[in-house]
Coordinates of C-alpha atoms in Angstrom, one line a residue:
M1 CA 14.2 -13.5 -31.5
D2 CA 17.0 -13.5 -28.8
V3 CA 15.8 -12.8 -25.3
N4 CA 18.5 -10.2 -24.8
A5 CA 17.2 -8.2 -27.8
S6 CA 14.2 -7.3 -25.8
M7 CA 16.4 -5.5 -23.3
V8 CA 17.6 -2.8 -25.6
S9 CA 14.3 -1.3 -26.6
D10 CA 12.1 1.0 -24.6
F11 CA 8.5 0.2 -23.7
I12 CA 5.7 2.7 -24.4
L13 CA 3.3 3.4 -21.6
V14 CA -0.2 4.4 -22.4
N15 CA -1.1 7.7 -20.7
L16 CA -4.0 7.6 -18.4
F17 CA -5.1 11.0 -19.6
G18 CA -5.8 12.6 -23.0
R19 CA -5.0 16.2 -23.9
S20 CA -8.6 17.5 -23.6
G21 CA -9.6 20.1 -21.0
S22 CA -11.5 17.5 -18.9
H23 CA -8.5 15.2 -18.7
Q24 CA -6.3 18.2 -17.7
I25 CA -8.7 18.8 -14.8
L26 CA -8.5 15.1 -13.9
F27 CA -4.7 15.3 -14.1
S28 CA -4.8 18.3 -11.7
L29 CA -6.9 16.3 -9.3
V30 CA -4.5 13.3 -9.4
A31 CA -1.5 15.7 -8.8
T32 CA -3.3 17.3 -5.8
M33 CA -4.1 13.9 -4.3
F34 CA -0.5 12.9 -4.8
V35 CA 0.8 15.9 -2.9
M36 CA -1.9 15.5 -0.2
G37 CA -0.9 11.8 0.3
L38 CA 2.8 12.6 0.6
L39 CA 2.1 15.4 3.1
G40 CA -0.5 13.4 5.1
N41 CA 1.8 10.4 5.5
A42 CA 4.8 12.6 6.2
V43 CA 2.9 14.4 9.0
L44 CA 1.7 11.1 10.4
L45 CA 5.3 9.9 10.5
F46 CA 6.4 13.1 12.2
L47 CA 3.7 12.9 14.8
I48 CA 4.5 9.3 15.7
H49 CA 8.2 10.2 16.0
E50 CA 7.7 13.3 18.0
D51 CA 4.9 12.4 20.5
P52 CA 6.0 10.0 23.2
R53 CA 2.4 8.9 23.7
L54 CA 2.5 7.4 20.2
H55 CA 5.6 5.3 20.9
T56 CA 3.5 2.2 21.1
P57 CA 3.6 -1.0 19.0
M58 CA 0.4 -0.1 17.1
Y59 CA 1.8 3.3 16.0
F60 CA 5.2 1.8 15.2
L61 CA 3.6 -0.5 12.8
L62 CA 1.5 2.4 11.5
S63 CA 4.6 4.4 10.8
Q64 CA 5.8 1.6 8.6
L65 CA 2.5 1.6 6.7
S66 CA 3.0 5.4 6.1
L67 CA 6.5 4.6 4.7
F68 CA 4.9 2.2 2.2
D69 CA 2.2 4.7 1.4
I70 CA 4.8 7.3 0.6
G71 CA 6.8 4.8 -1.6
F72 CA 3.9 3.4 -3.6
P73 CA 2.8 6.7 -5.3
L74 CA 6.5 7.8 -5.8
V75 CA 7.1 4.8 -8.0
T76 CA 4.2 5.5 -10.4
I77 CA 2.8 9.0 -10.2
P78 CA 5.8 11.2 -11.0
K79 CA 6.6 9.2 -14.2
M80 CA 2.9 9.3 -15.2
A81 CA 2.9 13.1 -14.6
S82 CA 6.1 13.5 -16.6
D83 CA 4.7 11.5 -19.5
F84 CA 1.5 13.6 -19.5
L85 CA 3.4 16.9 -19.5
R86 CA 5.8 15.8 -22.2
G87 CA 3.2 14.1 -24.3
E88 CA 5.3 11.0 -24.6
G89 CA 5.4 7.8 -22.5
S90 CA 8.6 5.8 -23.3
I91 CA 10.3 4.0 -20.4
S92 CA 13.6 2.1 -20.6
F93 CA 13.9 -1.6 -19.9
G94 CA 15.8 -0.8 -16.7
G95 CA 13.1 1.8 -15.7
C96 CA 10.4 -0.8 -16.3
A97 CA 12.3 -3.4 -14.2
A98 CA 12.7 -0.8 -11.4
Q99 CA 9.0 -0.1 -11.4
I100 CA 8.0 -3.8 -11.3
F101 CA 10.6 -4.5 -8.5
F102 CA 9.6 -1.7 -6.2
L103 CA 5.8 -2.1 -6.7
I104 CA 6.0 -5.8 -5.9
M105 CA 8.2 -5.2 -3.0
I106 CA 6.1 -2.5 -1.4
G107 CA 2.8 -4.2 -2.3
V108 CA 3.8 -7.6 -0.7
A109 CA 5.4 -5.9 2.3
E110 CA 2.3 -3.8 2.9
G111 CA 0.0 -6.8 2.6
V112 CA 2.1 -8.7 5.2
L113 CA 2.2 -5.7 7.5
L114 CA -1.6 -5.3 7.4
A115 CA -2.0 -8.9 8.5
L116 CA 0.5 -8.4 11.4
M117 CA -1.3 -5.2 12.4
S118 CA -4.5 -7.3 12.8
Y119 CA -2.5 -9.6 15.1
D120 CA -1.5 -6.5 17.1
R121 CA -5.2 -5.5 17.5
Y122 CA -6.1 -9.1 18.5
V123 CA -3.5 -9.1 21.3
A124 CA -4.5 -5.6 22.5
V125 CA -8.2 -6.5 22.7
C126 CA -8.2 -10.2 23.6
C127 CA -5.0 -10.5 25.6
P128 CA -4.5 -7.0 27.1
L129 CA -2.5 -8.3 30.2
Q130 CA 0.0 -10.1 27.9
Y131 CA 0.3 -7.2 25.4
P132 CA 3.5 -5.8 26.8
V133 CA 5.2 -9.2 26.5
L134 CA 3.6 -10.4 23.2
M135 CA 4.2 -7.1 21.5
R136 CA 7.5 -6.1 23.0
R137 CA 10.0 -4.1 20.9
Q138 CA 11.9 -7.2 19.6
V139 CA 8.6 -8.7 18.3
C140 CA 7.7 -5.5 16.6
L141 CA 11.0 -5.2 14.9
L142 CA 10.7 -8.9 13.8
M143 CA 7.3 -8.1 12.3
V144 CA 8.5 -5.1 10.3
G145 CA 11.6 -7.0 9.2
S146 CA 9.6 -10.0 8.0
S147 CA 7.2 -7.8 6.0
W148 CA 10.2 -6.1 4.3
L149 CA 11.9 -9.4 3.7
A150 CA 8.8 -11.0 2.2
G151 CA 8.5 -8.0 -0.2
V152 CA 12.2 -8.1 -1.3
L153 CA 12.1 -11.9 -1.7
I154 CA 9.0 -12.0 -3.9
A155 CA 10.2 -9.0 -5.9
C156 CA 13.6 -10.6 -6.5
I157 CA 11.9 -13.8 -7.8
Q158 CA 9.1 -12.3 -9.9
T159 CA 10.9 -9.3 -11.5
P160 CA 13.7 -11.3 -13.4
I161 CA 11.3 -14.0 -14.4
T162 CA 8.8 -11.5 -15.9
L163 CA 11.5 -9.6 -17.8
H164 CA 13.2 -12.8 -19.0
F165 CA 10.4 -13.4 -21.5
P166 CA 11.1 -12.1 -25.0
Y167 CA 9.1 -9.0 -25.9
C168 CA 9.3 -9.1 -29.7
A169 CA 5.8 -7.9 -30.6
S170 CA 4.3 -4.6 -29.7
R171 CA 6.2 -2.5 -27.2
I172 CA 3.1 -0.6 -26.1
V173 CA 2.1 -1.4 -22.5
D174 CA -1.6 -0.9 -22.2
H175 CA -1.1 0.6 -18.7
F176 CA 0.3 3.8 -17.2
F177 CA 3.1 2.0 -15.4
C178 CA 4.9 -1.3 -15.8
E179 CA 2.8 -4.0 -14.0
V180 CA 3.4 -7.7 -14.4
P181 CA 0.0 -8.7 -15.9
A182 CA 0.1 -5.8 -18.5
L183 CA 3.6 -6.7 -19.5
L184 CA 3.0 -10.4 -20.0
K185 CA 0.4 -9.6 -22.6
L186 CA 3.2 -8.3 -24.9
S187 CA 5.4 -11.4 -24.7
C188 CA 5.7 -13.5 -27.9
A189 CA 6.5 -16.6 -25.7
D190 CA 4.0 -18.8 -24.0
T191 CA 3.5 -17.3 -20.5
S192 CA 0.6 -19.5 -19.4
A193 CA 2.6 -21.6 -17.0
Y194 CA 4.1 -18.5 -15.3
E195 CA 0.6 -16.8 -15.2
L196 CA -0.7 -20.0 -13.4
A197 CA 2.3 -19.7 -11.0
L198 CA 1.4 -16.1 -10.4
S199 CA -2.2 -17.0 -9.6
T200 CA -1.0 -19.7 -7.2
S201 CA 1.5 -17.3 -5.5
G202 CA -1.4 -14.8 -5.4
V203 CA -3.4 -17.2 -3.2
L204 CA -0.5 -17.4 -0.8
I205 CA 0.4 -13.7 -0.9
L206 CA -3.1 -12.3 -0.7
L207 CA -5.4 -15.0 0.8
L208 CA -3.1 -16.2 3.6
P209 CA -2.8 -12.7 5.1
L210 CA -6.5 -12.1 4.6
S211 CA -7.3 -15.3 6.4
L212 CA -5.1 -14.2 9.3
I213 CA -6.9 -10.8 9.3
A214 CA -10.4 -12.4 9.2
T215 CA -9.4 -14.8 12.1
S216 CA -8.0 -12.0 14.2
Y217 CA -11.0 -9.7 13.8
S218 CA -13.5 -12.5 14.4
H219 CA -11.9 -12.9 17.8
V220 CA -11.7 -9.2 18.3
L221 CA -15.4 -8.7 17.5
K222 CA -16.4 -11.4 20.0
A223 CA -14.2 -9.8 22.7
V224 CA -15.6 -6.2 22.0
L225 CA -19.2 -7.4 22.1
R226 CA -18.5 -8.9 25.6
M227 CA -17.0 -5.6 27.0
R228 CA -19.2 -4.1 29.7
S229 CA -17.8 -0.6 29.3
E230 CA -19.4 1.4 26.5
E231 CA -16.4 3.7 26.3
A232 CA -14.0 0.7 25.9
R233 CA -16.2 -0.7 23.2
K234 CA -16.2 2.6 21.3
K235 CA -12.4 2.9 21.5
A236 CA -11.9 -0.7 20.3
F237 CA -14.4 -0.3 17.5
A238 CA -12.8 3.0 16.4
T239 CA -9.3 1.6 16.3
C240 CA -10.2 -1.7 14.6
S241 CA -12.6 -0.2 12.1
S242 CA -9.8 2.1 10.9
H243 CA -7.6 -0.9 10.2
I244 CA -10.5 -2.9 8.6
T245 CA -11.2 0.1 6.3
V246 CA -7.6 0.2 5.2
V247 CA -7.5 -3.6 4.7
G248 CA -10.6 -3.5 2.5
L249 CA -9.3 -0.7 0.3
F250 CA -5.9 -2.3 -0.2
Y251 CA -6.9 -6.0 -0.6
G252 CA -10.0 -5.2 -2.7
A253 CA -7.9 -3.6 -5.4
A254 CA -5.1 -6.2 -5.2
V255 CA -7.5 -9.1 -5.5
F256 CA -9.2 -7.6 -8.5
I257 CA -5.9 -7.1 -10.4
Y258 CA -4.1 -10.3 -9.4
M259 CA -6.7 -12.9 -8.6
V260 CA -9.6 -12.1 -11.1
P261 CA -8.7 -13.6 -14.5
G262 CA -7.7 -11.0 -17.1
A263 CA -10.7 -12.0 -19.4
Y264 CA -13.1 -10.5 -16.8
H265 CA -11.6 -7.0 -16.7
S266 CA -10.5 -4.6 -19.4
P267 CA -7.2 -2.6 -19.6
H268 CA -9.2 0.6 -18.7
Q269 CA -10.6 -1.1 -15.5
D270 CA -7.1 -2.2 -14.7
N271 CA -5.8 1.4 -15.0
V272 CA -8.6 2.7 -12.8
V273 CA -8.1 0.1 -10.1
S274 CA -4.3 0.5 -10.2
L275 CA -4.7 4.2 -9.8
F276 CA -6.9 3.5 -6.8
Y277 CA -4.4 1.3 -4.9
S278 CA -1.3 3.3 -6.0
L279 CA -2.7 6.7 -5.2
V280 CA -6.2 6.9 -3.6
T281 CA -5.5 4.3 -0.8
P282 CA -2.2 5.8 0.3
T283 CA -3.8 9.3 0.3
L284 CA -6.8 8.1 2.4
N285 CA -4.9 6.0 4.9
P286 CA -3.4 8.9 7.0
L287 CA -6.9 10.6 7.0
I288 CA -8.6 7.4 8.1
Y289 CA -6.2 6.9 11.0
S290 CA -5.9 10.6 12.0
L291 CA -9.6 11.2 12.0
R292 CA -10.6 8.0 13.9
N293 CA -7.7 7.9 16.4
R294 CA -8.0 10.3 19.2
E295 CA -4.3 10.0 20.1
V296 CA -3.3 11.2 16.6
R297 CA -5.7 14.2 16.8
V298 CA -4.3 15.2 20.2
A299 CA -0.7 14.9 19.0
L300 CA -1.5 17.1 15.9
V301 CA -3.2 19.7 18.0
K302 CA -0.2 19.7 20.4
V303 CA 2.3 20.2 17.5
L304 CA 0.2 23.0 15.9
S305 CA -0.2 24.8 19.3
R306 CA 3.5 24.6 19.9
A307 CA 4.2 26.0 16.4
A308 CA 1.7 28.8 16.8
F309 CA 3.2 29.7 20.2
R310 CA 6.7 30.0 18.6
L311 CA 5.4 32.2 15.8
N312 CA 3.7 34.5 18.3
R313 CA 6.8 34.9 20.5

């Protein structure tokens, strides 16, 4: 079959939910989490923009994380919700390509950003006197730019290669959105070499940032344990533990999907884990940072107090 022939047919996405009452309740829960995640990240972005005390390198990087956490669910959840409500899950070749591109771009960019955020915490705790120089504005912009560039570059490479394969067998993707591993299972060509290349690139994309994160926080832990001030130790632990929690949630799901061989996990497990990193993690991130970081809580109280004062005037 000609490769181009695969481009004219729609793919069929498998709905994550059935039509039973229990699945409708689960759908309502997912929809609620989706709205909460968007609102939480939007509020965090607003606070960082409005409060001058949050105009620091750490919160600038955190604002970029919130942008990624807004984008990730928007790529997958509205389409899934539409399919559930219509009772039909077709997606065009172009729509599938768009999902793959944006998911790879945001996923890679967020992974790189989390690694760079660990460097920021390393400098703040281990080299506080050099922090204004090492984390000056130009460096922060370079960090953010490099994370976006890495995401776009990997997406521009992997998306066309994935969709270049002929899909002449079943058009049913055993997933609720177009993801590379799920799509490759439908190809009638030999994709083993590409899957090996994906695993190799996965080592670079996932394990290299993870090694930087582990190195940074090993130094941070040593420095924190040597601090004489208990208040300073608590503040350092609170800030760094927030970041470590986010890293664990994001990388745990990504490693399971892209590093663990497909024979060791079922399509149902893939759906659950994908829902976790595409919805649950972006929803939890603003809660993790806002609850653990005193500066964010103070900024939120300040904004709410100002709004209440204007309403009572």
